[in-house]
mmCIF file of N, CA, C and O in Angstrom:
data_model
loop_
_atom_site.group_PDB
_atom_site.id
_atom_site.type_symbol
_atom_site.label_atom_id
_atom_site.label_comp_id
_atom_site.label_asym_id
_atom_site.label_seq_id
_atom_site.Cartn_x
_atom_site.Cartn_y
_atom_site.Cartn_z
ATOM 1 N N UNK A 232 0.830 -1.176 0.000
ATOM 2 C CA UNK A 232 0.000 0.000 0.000
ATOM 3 C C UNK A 232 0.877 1.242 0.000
ATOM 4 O O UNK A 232 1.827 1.458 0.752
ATOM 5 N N UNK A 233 0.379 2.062 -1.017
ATOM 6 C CA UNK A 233 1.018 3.318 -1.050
ATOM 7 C C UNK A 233 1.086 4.570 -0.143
ATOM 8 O O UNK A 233 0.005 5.156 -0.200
ATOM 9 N N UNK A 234 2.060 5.256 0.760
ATOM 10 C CA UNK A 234 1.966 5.789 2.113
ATOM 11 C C UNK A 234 2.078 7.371 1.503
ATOM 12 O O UNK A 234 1.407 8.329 1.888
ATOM 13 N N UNK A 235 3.123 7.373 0.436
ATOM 14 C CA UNK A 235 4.134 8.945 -0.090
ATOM 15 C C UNK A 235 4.380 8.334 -1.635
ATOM 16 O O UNK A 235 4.945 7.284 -1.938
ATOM 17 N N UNK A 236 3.880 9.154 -2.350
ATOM 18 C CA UNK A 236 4.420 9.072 -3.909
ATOM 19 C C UNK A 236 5.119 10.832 -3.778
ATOM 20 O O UNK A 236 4.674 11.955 -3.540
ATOM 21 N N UNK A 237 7.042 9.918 -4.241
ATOM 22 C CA UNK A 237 7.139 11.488 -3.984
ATOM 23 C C UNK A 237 7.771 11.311 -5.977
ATOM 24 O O UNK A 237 7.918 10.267 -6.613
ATOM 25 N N UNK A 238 7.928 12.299 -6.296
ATOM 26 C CA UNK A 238 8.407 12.542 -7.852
ATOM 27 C C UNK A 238 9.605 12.927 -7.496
ATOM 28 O O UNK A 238 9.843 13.717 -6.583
ATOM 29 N N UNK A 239 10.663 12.214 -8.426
ATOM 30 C CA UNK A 239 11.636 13.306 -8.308
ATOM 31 C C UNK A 239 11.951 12.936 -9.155
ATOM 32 O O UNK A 239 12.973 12.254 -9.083
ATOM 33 N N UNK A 240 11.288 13.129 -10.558
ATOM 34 C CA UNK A 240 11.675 13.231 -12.153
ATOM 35 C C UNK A 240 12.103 14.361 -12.466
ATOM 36 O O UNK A 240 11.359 15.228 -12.006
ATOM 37 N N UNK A 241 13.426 15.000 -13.347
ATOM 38 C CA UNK A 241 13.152 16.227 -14.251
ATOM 39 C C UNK A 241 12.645 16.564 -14.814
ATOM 40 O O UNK A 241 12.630 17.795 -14.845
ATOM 41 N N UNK A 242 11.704 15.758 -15.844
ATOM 42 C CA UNK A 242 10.892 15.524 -16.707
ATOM 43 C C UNK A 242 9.426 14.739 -16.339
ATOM 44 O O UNK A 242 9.065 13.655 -16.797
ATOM 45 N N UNK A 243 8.779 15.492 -15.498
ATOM 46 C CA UNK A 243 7.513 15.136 -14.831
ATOM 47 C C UNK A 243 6.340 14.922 -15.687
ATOM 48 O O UNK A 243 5.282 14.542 -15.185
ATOM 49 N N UNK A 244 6.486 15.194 -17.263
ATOM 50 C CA UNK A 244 5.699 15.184 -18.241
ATOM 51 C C UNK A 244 5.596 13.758 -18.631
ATOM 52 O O UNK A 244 4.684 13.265 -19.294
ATOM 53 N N UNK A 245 6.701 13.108 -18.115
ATOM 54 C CA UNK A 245 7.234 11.758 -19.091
ATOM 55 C C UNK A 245 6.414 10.663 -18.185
ATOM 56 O O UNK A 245 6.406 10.682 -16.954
ATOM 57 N N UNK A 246 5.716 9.690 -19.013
ATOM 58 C CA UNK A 246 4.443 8.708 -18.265
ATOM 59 C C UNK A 246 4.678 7.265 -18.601
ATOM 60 O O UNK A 246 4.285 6.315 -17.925
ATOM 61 N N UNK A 247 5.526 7.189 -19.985
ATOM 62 C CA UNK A 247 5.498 5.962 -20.844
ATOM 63 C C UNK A 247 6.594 5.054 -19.747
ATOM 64 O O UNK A 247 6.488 3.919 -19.282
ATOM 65 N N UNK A 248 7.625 6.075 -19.591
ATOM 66 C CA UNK A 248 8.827 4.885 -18.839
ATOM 67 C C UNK A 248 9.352 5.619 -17.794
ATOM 68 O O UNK A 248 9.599 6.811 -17.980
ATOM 69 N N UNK A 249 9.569 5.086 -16.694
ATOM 70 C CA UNK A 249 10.014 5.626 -15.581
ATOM 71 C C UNK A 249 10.791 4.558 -14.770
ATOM 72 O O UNK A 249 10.736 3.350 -15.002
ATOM 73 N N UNK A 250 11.615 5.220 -13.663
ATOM 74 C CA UNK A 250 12.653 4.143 -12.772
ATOM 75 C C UNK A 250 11.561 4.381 -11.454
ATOM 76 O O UNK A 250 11.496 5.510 -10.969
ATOM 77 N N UNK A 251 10.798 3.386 -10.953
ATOM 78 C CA UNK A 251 9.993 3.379 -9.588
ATOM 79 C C UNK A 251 11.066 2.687 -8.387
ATOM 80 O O UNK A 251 12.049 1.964 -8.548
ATOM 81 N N UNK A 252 10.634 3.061 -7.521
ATOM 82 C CA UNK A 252 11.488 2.904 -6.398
ATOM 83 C C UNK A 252 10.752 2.901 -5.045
ATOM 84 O O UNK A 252 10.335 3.958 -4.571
ATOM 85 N N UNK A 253 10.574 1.601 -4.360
ATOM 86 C CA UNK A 253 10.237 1.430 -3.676
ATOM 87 C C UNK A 253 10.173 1.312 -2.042
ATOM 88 O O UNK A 253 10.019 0.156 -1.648
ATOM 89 N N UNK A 254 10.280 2.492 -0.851
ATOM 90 C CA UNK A 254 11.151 1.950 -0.026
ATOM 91 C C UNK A 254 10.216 1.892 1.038
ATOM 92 O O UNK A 254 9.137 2.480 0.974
ATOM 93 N N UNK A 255 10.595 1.165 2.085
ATOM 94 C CA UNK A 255 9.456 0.775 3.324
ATOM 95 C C UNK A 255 9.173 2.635 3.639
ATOM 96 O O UNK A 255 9.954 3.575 3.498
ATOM 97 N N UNK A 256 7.533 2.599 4.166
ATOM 98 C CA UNK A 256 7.040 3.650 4.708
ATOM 99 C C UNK A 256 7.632 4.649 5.898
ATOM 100 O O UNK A 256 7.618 4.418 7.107
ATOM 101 N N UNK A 257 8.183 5.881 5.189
ATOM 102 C CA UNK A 257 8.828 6.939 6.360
ATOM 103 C C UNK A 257 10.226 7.228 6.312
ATOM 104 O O UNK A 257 10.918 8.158 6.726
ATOM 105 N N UNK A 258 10.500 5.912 5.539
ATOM 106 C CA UNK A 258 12.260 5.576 5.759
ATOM 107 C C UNK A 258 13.375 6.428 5.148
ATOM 108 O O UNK A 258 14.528 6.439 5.581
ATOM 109 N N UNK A 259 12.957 7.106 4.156
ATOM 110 C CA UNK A 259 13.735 7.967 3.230
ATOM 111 C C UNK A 259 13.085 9.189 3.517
ATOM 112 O O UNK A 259 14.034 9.937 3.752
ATOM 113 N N UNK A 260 11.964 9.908 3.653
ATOM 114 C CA UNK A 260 10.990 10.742 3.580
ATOM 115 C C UNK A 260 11.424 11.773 4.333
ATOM 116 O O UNK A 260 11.391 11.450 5.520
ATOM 117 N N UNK A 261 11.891 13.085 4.134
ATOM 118 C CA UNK A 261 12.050 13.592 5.384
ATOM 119 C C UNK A 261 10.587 14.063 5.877
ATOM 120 O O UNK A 261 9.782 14.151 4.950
ATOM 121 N N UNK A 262 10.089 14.381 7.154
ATOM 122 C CA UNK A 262 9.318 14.847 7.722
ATOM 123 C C UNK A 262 8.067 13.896 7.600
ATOM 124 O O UNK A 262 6.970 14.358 7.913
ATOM 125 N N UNK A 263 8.150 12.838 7.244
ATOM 126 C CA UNK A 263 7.345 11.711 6.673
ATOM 127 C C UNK A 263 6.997 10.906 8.200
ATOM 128 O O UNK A 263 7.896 10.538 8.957
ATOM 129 N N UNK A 264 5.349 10.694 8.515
ATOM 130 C CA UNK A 264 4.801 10.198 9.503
ATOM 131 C C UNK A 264 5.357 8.578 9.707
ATOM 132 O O UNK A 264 5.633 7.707 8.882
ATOM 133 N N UNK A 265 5.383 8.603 11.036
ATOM 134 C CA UNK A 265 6.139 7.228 11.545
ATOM 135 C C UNK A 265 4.521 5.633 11.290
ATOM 136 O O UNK A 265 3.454 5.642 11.904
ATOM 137 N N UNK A 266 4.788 4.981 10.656
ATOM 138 C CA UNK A 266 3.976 3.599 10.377
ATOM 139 C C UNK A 266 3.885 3.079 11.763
ATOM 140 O O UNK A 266 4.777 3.165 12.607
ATOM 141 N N UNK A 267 2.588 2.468 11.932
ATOM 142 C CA UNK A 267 2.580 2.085 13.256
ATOM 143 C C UNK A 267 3.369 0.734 13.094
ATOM 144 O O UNK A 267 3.237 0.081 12.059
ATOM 145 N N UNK A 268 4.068 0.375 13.962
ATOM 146 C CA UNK A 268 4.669 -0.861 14.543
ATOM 147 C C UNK A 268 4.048 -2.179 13.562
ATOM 148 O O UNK A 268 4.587 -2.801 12.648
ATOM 149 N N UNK A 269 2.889 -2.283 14.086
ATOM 150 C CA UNK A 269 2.002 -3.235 13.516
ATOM 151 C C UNK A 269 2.269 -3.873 12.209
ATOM 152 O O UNK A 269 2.457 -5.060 11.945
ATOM 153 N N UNK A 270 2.242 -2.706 11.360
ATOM 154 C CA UNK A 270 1.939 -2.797 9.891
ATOM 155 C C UNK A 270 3.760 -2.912 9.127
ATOM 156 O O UNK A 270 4.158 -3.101 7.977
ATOM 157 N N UNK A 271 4.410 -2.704 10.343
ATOM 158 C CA UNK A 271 6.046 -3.255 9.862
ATOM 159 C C UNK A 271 6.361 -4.601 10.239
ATOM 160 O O UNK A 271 7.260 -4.953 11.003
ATOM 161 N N UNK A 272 5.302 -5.526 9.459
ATOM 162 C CA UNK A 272 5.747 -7.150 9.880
ATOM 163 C C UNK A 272 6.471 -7.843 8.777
ATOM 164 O O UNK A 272 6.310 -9.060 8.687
ATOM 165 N N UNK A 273 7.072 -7.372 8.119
ATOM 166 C CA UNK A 273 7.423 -7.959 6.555
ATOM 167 C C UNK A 273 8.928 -8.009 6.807
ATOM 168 O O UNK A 273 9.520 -7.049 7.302
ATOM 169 N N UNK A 274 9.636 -9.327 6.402
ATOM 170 C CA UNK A 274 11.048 -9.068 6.306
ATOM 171 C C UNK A 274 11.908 -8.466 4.940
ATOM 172 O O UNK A 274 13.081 -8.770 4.721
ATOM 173 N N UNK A 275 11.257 -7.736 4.245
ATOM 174 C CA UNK A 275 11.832 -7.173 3.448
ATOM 175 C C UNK A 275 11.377 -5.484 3.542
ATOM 176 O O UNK A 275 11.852 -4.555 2.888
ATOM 177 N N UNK A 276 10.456 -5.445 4.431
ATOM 178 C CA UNK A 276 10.699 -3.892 4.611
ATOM 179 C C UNK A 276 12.034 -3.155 5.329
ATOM 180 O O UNK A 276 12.122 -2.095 5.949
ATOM 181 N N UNK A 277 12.753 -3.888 5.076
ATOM 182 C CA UNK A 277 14.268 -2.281 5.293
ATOM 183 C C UNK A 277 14.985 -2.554 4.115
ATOM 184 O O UNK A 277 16.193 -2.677 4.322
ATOM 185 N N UNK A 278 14.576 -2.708 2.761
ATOM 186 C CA UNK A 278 15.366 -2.589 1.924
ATOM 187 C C UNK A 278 14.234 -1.968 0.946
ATOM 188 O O UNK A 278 13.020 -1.809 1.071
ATOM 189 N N UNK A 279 15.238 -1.664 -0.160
ATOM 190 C CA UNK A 279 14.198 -0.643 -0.809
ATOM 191 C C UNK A 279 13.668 -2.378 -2.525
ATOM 192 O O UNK A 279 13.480 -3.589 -2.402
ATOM 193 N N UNK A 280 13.657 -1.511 -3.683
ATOM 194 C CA UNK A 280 13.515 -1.818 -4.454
ATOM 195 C C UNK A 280 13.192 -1.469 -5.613
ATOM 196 O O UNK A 280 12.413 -0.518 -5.555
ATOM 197 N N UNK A 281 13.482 -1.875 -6.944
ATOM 198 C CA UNK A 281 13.310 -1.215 -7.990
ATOM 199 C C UNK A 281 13.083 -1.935 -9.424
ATOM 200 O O UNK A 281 13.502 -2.896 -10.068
ATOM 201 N N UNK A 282 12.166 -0.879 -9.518
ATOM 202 C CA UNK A 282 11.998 -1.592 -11.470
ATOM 203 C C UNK A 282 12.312 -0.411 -12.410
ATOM 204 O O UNK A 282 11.804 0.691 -12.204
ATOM 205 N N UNK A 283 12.921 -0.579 -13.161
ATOM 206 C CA UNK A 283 12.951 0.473 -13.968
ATOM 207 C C UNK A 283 12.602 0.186 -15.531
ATOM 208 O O UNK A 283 12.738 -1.000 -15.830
ATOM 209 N N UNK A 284 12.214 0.970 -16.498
ATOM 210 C CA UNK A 284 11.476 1.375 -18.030
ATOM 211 C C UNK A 284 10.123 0.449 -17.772
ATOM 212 O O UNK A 284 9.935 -0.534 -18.488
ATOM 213 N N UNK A 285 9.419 0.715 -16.978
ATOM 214 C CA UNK A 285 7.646 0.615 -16.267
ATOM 215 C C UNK A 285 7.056 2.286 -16.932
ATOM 216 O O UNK A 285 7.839 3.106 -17.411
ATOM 217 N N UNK A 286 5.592 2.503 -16.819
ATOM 218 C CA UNK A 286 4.859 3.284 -16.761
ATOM 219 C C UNK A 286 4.966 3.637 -15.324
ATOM 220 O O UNK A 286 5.595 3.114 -14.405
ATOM 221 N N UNK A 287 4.026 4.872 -15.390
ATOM 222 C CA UNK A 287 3.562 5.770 -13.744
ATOM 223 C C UNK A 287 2.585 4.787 -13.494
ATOM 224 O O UNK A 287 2.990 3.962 -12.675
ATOM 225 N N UNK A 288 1.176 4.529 -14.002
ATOM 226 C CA UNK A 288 0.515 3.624 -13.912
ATOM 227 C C UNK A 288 0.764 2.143 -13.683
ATOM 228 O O UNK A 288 -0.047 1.435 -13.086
ATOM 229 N N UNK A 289 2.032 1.654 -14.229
ATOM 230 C CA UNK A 289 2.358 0.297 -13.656
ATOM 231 C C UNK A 289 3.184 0.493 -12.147
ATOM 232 O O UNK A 289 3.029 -0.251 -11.179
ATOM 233 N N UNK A 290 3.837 1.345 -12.189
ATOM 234 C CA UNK A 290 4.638 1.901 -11.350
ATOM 235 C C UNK A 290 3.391 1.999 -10.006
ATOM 236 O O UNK A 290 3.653 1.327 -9.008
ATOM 237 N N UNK A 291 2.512 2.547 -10.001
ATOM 238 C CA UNK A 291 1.804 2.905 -8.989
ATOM 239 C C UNK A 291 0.483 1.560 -8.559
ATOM 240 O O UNK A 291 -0.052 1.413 -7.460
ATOM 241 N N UNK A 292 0.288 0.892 -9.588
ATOM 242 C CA UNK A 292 -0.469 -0.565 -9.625
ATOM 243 C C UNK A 292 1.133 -1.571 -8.655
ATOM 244 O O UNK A 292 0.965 -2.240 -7.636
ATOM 245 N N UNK A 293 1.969 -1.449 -9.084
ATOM 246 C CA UNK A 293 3.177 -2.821 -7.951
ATOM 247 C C UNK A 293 3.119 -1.869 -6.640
ATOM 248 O O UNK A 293 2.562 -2.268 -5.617
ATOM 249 N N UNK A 294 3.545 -0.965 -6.697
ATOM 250 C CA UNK A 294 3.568 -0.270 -5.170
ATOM 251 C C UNK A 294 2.166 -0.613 -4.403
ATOM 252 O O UNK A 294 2.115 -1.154 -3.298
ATOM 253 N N UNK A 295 1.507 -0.375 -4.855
ATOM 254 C CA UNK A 295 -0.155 -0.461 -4.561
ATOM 255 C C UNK A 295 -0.316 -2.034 -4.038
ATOM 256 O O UNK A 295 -0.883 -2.408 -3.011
ATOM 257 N N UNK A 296 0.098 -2.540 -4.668
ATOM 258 C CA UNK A 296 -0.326 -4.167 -4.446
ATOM 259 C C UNK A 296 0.603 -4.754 -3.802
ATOM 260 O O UNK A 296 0.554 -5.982 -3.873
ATOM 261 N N UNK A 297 1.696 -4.180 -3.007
ATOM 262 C CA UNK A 297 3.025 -4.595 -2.080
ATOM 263 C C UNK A 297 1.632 -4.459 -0.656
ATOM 264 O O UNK A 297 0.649 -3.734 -0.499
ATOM 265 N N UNK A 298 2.507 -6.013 0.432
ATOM 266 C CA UNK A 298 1.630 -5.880 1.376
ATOM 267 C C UNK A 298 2.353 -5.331 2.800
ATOM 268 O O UNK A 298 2.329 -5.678 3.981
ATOM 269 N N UNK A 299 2.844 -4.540 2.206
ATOM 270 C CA UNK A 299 3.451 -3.364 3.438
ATOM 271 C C UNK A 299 3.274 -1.937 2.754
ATOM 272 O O UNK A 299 3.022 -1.613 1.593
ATOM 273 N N UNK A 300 3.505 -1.198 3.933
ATOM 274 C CA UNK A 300 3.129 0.186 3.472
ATOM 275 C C UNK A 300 4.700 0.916 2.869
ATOM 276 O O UNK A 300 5.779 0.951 3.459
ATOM 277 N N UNK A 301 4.458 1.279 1.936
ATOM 278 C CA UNK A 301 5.704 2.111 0.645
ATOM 279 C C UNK A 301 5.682 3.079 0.555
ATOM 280 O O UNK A 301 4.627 3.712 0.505
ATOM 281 N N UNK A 302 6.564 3.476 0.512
ATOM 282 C CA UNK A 302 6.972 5.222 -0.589
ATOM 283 C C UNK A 302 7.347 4.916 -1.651
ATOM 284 O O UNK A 302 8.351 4.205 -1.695
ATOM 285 N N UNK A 303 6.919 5.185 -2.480
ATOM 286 C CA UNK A 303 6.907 5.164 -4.031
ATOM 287 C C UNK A 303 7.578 6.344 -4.612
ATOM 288 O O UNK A 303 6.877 7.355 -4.565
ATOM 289 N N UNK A 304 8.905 6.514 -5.222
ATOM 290 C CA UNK A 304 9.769 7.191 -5.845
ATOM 291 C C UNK A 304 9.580 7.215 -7.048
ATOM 292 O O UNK A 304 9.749 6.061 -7.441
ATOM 293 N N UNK A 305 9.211 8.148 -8.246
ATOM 294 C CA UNK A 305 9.359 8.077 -9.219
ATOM 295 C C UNK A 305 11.079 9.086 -9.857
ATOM 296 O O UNK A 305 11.320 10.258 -9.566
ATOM 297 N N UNK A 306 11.754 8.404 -10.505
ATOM 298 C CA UNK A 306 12.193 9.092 -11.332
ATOM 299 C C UNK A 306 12.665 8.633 -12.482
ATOM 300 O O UNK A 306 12.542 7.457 -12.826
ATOM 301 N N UNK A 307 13.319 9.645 -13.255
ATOM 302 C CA UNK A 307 13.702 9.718 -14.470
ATOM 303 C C UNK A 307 14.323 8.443 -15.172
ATOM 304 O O UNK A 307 15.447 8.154 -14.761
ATOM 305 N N UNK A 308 13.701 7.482 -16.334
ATOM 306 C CA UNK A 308 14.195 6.456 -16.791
ATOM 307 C C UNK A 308 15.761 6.600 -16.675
ATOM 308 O O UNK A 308 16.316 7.678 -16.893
ATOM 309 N N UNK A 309 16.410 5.514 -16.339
ATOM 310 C CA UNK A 309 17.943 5.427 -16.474
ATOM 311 C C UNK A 309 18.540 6.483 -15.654
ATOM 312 O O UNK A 309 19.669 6.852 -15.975
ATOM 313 N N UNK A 310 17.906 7.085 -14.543
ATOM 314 C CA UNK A 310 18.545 8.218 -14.033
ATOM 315 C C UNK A 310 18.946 7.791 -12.636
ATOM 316 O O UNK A 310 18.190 7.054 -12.005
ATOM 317 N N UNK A 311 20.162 8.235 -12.083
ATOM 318 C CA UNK A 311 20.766 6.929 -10.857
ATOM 319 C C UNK A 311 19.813 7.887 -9.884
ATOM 320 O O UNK A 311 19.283 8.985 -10.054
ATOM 321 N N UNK A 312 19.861 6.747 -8.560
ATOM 322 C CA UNK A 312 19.320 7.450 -7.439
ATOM 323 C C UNK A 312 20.408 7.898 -6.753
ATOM 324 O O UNK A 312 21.576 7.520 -6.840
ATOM 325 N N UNK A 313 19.683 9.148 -5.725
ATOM 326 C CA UNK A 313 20.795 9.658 -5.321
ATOM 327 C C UNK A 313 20.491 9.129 -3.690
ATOM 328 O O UNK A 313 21.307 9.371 -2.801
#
């Protein structure tokens, strides 16, 4: 479930292909609300994850359907994270 879709494309126009990035809820976010305890039962929530040349729409359908709560990163196809 999706908690923070944050963008950080240069090119925010661009929909066809994007690098999504997935990381457990709060964890990267600054000022981003703390997940209750509860809902951090997954052993892969402290690592992040990624697909990249996806749509915004596919991009936001896998985040969506992860059964922990996410921040969803969009950026720029082929563009490194920082």
């Amino acid at each position: 479930m999706i908690q923070n879709l944050i963008d950080k494309r240069d090119r925010p126009g661009r929909w066809r292909t994007v690098r999504a990035v997935l990381e457990p809820a709060g964890q990267g976010a600054v000022g981003a609300e703390l997940v209750p305890a509860y809902l951090l039962a997954c052993d892969i929530q402290t690592a992040s994850i990624e697909r990249e040349a996806i749509s915004v729409a596919e991009a936001v359908r896998w985040a969506s359907a992860q059964p922990w709560p996410v921040d969803l990163y969009l950026h720029d196809d082929g563009a490194e994270t920082a």
